[in-house]
CSV table of C-alpha atoms in Angstrom, one decimal:
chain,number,residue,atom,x,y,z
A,161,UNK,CA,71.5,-17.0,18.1
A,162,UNK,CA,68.1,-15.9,19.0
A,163,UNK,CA,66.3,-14.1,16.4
A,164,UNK,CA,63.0,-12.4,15.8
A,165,UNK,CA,60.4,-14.9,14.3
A,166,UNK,CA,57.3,-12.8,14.5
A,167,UNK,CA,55.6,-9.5,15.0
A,168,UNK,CA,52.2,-9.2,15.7
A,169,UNK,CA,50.0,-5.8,15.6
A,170,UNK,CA,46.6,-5.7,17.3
A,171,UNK,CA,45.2,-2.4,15.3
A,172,UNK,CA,42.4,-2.7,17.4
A,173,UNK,CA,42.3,-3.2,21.1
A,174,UNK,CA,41.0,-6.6,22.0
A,175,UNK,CA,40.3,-8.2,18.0
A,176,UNK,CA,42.6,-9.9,16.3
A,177,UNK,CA,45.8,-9.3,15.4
A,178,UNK,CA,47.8,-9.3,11.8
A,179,UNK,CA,51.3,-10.4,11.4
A,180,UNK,CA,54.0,-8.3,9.6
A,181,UNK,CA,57.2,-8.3,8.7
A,182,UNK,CA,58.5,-5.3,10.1
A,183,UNK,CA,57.1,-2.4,12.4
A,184,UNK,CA,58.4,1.2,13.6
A,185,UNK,CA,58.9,2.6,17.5
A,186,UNK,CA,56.7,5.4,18.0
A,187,UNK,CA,58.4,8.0,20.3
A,188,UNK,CA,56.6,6.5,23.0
A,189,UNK,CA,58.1,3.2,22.3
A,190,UNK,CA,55.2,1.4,21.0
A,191,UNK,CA,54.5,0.2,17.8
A,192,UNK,CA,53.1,2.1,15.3
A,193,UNK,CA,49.4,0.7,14.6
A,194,UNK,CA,49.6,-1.3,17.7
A,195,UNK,CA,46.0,-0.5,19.8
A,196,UNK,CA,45.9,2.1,18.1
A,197,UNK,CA,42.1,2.3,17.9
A,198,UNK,CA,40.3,1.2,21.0
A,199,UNK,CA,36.2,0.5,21.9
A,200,UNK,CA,34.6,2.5,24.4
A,201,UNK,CA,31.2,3.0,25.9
A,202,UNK,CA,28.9,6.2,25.9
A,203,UNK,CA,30.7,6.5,29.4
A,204,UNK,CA,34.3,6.5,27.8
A,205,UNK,CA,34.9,3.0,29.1
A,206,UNK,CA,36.9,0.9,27.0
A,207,UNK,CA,35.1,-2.6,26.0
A,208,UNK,CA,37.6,-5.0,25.6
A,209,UNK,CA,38.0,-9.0,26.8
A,210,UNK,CA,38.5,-8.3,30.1
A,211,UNK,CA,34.9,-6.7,29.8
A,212,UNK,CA,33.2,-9.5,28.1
A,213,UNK,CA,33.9,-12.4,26.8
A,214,UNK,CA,31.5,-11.4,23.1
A,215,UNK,CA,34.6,-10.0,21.7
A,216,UNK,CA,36.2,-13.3,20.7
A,217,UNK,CA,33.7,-14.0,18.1
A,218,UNK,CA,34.2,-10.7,16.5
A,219,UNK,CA,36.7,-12.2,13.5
A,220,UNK,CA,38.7,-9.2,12.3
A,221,UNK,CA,41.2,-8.8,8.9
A,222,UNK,CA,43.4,-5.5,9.0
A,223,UNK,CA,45.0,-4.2,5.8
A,224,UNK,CA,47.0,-2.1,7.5
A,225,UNK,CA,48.1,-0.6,4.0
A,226,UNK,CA,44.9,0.5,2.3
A,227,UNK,CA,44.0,1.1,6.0
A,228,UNK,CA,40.4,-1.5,6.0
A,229,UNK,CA,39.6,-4.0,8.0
A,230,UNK,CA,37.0,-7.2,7.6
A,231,UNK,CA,34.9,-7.1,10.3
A,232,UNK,CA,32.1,-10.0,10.4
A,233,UNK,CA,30.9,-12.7,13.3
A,234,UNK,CA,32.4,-16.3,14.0
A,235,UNK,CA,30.9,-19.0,11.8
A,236,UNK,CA,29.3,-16.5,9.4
A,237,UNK,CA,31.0,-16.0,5.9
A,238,UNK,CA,30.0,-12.5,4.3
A,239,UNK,CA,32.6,-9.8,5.8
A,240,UNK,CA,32.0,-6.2,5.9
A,241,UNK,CA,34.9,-3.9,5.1
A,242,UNK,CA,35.6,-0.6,6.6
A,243,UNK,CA,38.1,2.1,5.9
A,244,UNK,CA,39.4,3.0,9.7
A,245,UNK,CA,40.1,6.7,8.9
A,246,UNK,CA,37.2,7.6,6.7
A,247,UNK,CA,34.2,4.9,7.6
A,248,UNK,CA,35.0,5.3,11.3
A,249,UNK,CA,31.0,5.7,12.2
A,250,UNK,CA,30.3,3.2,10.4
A,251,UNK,CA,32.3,0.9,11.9
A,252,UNK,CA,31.0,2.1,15.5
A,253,UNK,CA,28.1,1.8,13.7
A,254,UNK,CA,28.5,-2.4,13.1
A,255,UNK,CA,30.1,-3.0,16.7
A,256,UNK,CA,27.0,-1.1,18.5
A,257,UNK,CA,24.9,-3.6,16.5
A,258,UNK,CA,26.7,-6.6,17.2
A,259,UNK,CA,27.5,-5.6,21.2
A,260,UNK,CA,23.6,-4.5,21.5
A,261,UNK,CA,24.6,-1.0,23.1
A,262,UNK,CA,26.2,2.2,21.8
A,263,UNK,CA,29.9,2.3,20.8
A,264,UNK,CA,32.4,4.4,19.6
A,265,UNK,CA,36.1,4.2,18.4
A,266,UNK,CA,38.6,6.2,19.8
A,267,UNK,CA,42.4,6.4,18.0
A,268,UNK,CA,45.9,7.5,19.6
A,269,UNK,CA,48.4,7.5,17.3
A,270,UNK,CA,51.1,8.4,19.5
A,271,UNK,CA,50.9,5.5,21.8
A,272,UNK,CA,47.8,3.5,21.5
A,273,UNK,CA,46.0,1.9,24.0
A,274,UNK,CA,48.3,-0.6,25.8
A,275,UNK,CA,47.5,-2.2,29.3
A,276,UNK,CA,50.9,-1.0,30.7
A,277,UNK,CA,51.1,2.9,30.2
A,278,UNK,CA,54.3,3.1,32.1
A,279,UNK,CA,55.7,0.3,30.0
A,280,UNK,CA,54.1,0.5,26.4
A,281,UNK,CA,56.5,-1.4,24.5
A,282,UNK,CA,56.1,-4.1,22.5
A,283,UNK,CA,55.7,-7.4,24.6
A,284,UNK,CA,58.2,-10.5,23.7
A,285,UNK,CA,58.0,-13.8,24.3
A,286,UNK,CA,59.7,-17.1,22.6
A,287,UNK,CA,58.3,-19.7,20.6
A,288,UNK,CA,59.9,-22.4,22.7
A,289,UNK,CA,57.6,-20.6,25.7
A,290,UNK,CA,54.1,-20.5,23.8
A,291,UNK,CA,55.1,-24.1,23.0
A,292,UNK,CA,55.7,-25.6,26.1
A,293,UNK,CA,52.4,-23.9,27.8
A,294,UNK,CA,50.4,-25.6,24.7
A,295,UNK,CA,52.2,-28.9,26.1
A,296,UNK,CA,50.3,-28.1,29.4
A,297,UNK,CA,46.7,-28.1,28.2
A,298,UNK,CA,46.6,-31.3,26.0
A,299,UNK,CA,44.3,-30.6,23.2
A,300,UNK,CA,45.1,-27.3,22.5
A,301,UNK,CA,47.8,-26.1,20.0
A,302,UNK,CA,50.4,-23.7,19.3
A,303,UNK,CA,48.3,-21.7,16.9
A,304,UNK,CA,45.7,-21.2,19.6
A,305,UNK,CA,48.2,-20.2,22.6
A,306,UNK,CA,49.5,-17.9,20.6
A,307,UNK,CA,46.4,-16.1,20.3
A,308,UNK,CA,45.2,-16.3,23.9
A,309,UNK,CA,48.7,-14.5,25.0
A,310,UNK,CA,48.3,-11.8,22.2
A,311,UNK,CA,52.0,-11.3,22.2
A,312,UNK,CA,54.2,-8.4,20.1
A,313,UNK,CA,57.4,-10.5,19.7
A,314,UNK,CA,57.7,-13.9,19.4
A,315,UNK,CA,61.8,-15.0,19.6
A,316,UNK,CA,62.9,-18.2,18.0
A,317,UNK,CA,66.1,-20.6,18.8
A,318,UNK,CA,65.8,-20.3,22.3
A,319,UNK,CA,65.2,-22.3,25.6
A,320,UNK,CA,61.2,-22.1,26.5
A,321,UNK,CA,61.2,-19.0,29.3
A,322,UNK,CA,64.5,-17.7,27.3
A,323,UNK,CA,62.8,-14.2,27.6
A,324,UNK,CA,62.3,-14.5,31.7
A,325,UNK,CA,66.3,-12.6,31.9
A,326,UNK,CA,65.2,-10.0,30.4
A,327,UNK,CA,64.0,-8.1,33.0
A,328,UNK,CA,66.1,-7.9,36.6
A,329,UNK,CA,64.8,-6.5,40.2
A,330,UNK,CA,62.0,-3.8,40.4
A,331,UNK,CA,62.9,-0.5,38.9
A,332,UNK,CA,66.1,-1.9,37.3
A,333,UNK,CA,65.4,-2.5,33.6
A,334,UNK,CA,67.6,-5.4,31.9
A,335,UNK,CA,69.2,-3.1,28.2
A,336,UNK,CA,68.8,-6.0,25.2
A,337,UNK,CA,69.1,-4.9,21.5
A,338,UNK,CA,67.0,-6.8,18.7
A,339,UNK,CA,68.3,-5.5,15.3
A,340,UNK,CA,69.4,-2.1,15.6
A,341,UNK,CA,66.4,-1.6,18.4
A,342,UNK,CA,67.5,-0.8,21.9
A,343,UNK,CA,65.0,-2.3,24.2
A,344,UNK,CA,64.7,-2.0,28.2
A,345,UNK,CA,63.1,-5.5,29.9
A,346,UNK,CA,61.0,-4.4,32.5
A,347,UNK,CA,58.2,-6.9,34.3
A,348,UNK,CA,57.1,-10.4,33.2
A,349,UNK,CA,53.5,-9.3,32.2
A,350,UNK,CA,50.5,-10.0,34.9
A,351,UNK,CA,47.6,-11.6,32.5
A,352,UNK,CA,44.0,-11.4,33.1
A,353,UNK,CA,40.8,-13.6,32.3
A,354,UNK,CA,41.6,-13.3,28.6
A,355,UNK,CA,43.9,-16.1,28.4
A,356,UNK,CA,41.2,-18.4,29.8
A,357,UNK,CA,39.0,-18.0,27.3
A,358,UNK,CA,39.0,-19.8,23.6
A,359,UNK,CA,40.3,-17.0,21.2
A,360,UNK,CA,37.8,-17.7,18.6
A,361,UNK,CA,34.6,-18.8,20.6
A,362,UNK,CA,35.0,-16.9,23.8
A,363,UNK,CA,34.5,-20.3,25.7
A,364,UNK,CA,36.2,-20.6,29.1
A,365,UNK,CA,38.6,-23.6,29.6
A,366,UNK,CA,38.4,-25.0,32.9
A,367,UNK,CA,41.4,-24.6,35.8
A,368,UNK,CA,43.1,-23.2,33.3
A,369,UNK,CA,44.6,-20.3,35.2
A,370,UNK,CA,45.2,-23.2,38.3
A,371,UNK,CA,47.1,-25.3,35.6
A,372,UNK,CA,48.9,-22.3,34.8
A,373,UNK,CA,49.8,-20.8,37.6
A,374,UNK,CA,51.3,-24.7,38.7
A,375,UNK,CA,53.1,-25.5,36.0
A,376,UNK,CA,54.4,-22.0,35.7
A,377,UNK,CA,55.9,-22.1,39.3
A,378,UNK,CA,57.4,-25.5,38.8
A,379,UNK,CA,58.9,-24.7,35.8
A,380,UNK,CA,60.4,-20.9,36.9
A,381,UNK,CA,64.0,-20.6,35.3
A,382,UNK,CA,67.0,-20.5,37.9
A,383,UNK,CA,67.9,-17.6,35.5
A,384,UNK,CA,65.0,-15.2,36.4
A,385,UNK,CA,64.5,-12.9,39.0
A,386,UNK,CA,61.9,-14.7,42.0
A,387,UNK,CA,61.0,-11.5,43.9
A,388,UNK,CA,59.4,-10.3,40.6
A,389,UNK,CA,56.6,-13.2,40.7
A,390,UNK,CA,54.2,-12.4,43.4
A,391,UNK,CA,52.2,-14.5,41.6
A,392,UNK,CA,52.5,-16.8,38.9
A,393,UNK,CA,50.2,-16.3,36.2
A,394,UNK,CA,52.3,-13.6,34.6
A,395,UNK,CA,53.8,-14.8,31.0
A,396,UNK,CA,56.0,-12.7,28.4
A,397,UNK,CA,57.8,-9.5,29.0
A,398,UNK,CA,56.8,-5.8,28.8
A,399,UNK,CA,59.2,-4.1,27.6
A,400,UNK,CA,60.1,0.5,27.5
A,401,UNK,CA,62.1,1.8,24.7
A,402,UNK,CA,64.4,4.7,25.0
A,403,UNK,CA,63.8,8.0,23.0
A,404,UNK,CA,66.0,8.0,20.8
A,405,UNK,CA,64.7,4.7,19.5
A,406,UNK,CA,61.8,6.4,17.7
A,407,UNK,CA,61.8,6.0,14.0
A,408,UNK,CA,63.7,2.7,14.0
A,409,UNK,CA,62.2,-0.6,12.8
A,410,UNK,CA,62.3,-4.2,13.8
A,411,UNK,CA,62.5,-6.8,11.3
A,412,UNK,CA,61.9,-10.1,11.7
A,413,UNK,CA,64.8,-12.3,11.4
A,414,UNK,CA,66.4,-9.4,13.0
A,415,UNK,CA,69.1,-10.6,15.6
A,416,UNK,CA,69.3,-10.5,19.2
A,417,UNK,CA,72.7,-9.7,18.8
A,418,UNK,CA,74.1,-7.4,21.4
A,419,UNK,CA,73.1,-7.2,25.2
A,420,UNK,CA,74.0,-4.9,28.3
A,421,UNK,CA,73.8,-7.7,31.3
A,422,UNK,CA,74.1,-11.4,30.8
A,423,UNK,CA,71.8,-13.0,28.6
A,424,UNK,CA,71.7,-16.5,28.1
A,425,UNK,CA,72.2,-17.5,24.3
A,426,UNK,CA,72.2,-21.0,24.4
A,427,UNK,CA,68.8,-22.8,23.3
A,428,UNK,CA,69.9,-26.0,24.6
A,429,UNK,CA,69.9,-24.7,28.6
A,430,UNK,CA,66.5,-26.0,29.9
A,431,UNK,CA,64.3,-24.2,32.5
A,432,UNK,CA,65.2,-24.9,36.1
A,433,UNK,CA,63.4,-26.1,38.9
């Protein structure tokens, strides 16, 4: 049975994430803490990977509890912490310094900052999945895929592209339930230069989106929906959650144990042609 191995938050848009063991549905069907702070410009505009690639080298520690995070540059050892309610300036403070132009941080508690509005969900994806990419791109591993995805939900004990039923035809969402969490499968999620890039160094891999976007295709599951890919670098699934959702938690080794559709629960079944 397919079961939730990981959660991942991303407190703020674009540095790195922190893994937990459990995290609540906003009323807007995110996840509380998820991009929930976000850098912008003087002009408002939000300065993120897709921007440039000097975010990677930012290394960033959240404690989500005391509310701090380590903030200090790759390959240097002394950290700076900050609180991120009450040392907010500050912080912009360290990021205008590092970026070489004004900054601020900007916070939205109700649904952060997500790339999808219409579908701010957490995004899933299996292990078997991140897995079988790092197969594609010898020399890289697991660890490192994981983080150039920048995935919500990772599922375990599944075939790789498992997560590829979970959404059907345009405008009709695929119901799954992980725990007690109702979820609504909508899109295999369209990525962008970030996943070109080395996570830590900002270092762009060659062909990697042409390797991609092959192996991808070649690999599609007979058990996905093809009018869905008008292109093939798209990997993991955004996801909506109903209203009455809010307040509910996911767990991990919570259970995918309950679906409206047809899902397929066996890990053995391979990925079609």
């Amino acid at each position: 049975m397919p079961y939730l191995a990981q959660i991942f938050l991303y407190p703020i848009k674009s540095l790195d994430g922190v893994a937990v063991t459990q995290a609540t549905i906003l009323p807007s069907g995110a996840l509380q803490h998820d991009r929930e702070f976000a850098i912008v410009d003087q002009q408002g505009k939000v300065v993120n990977g897709k921007r440039t690639a000097a975010v990677h080298q930012i290394r960033a520690s959240f404690d989500l509890v005391a509310r701090t995070v380590d903030l200090n540059c790759e390959g240097t050892e002394q950290p700076t912490k900050f609180h991120l309610d009450h040392e907010r300036s500050q912080l912009a403070a360290w990021l205008s310094d590092y970026f070489g132009f004004t900054v601020y941080l900007i916070q939205n508690t109700e649904m952060g900052f997500p790339d999808d509005t219409a579908s701010p969900g957490p995004t899933l994806i299996s292990t078997a999945t991140l897995q079988t990419v790092t197969n594609w791109f010898p020399g890289l591993m697991l660890s490192n895929v994981r983080q150039r995805f920048r995935t919500n939900l990772e599922i375990a004990d599944t075939a790789a592209f498992w997560e590829d039923q979970l959404f059907g035809r345009a405008d009709i969402p695929v119901r799954f339930q992980i725990g007690e969490v109702q979820l609504d499968g909508i899109n295999p999620c369209q990525r962008c230069i970030v996943p070109v890039r080395d996570p830590m160094t900002g270092q762009p891999m060659a062909d990697f989106q042409k390797t991609f976007t092959q192996q991808r295709q070649a690999t599609l599951p007979d058990w996905t929906e093809p009018t869905r890919f008008n292109h093939f670098y798209r990997l993991a699934v955004n996801t909506r959650l109903p209203a009455a959702e809010a307040g509910k938690d996911l767990h991990v080794d919570d259970q995918i144990h309950q679906s409206v559709g047809t899902l397929n629960f066996n890990p053995e079944s391979g990925a079609g042609g």
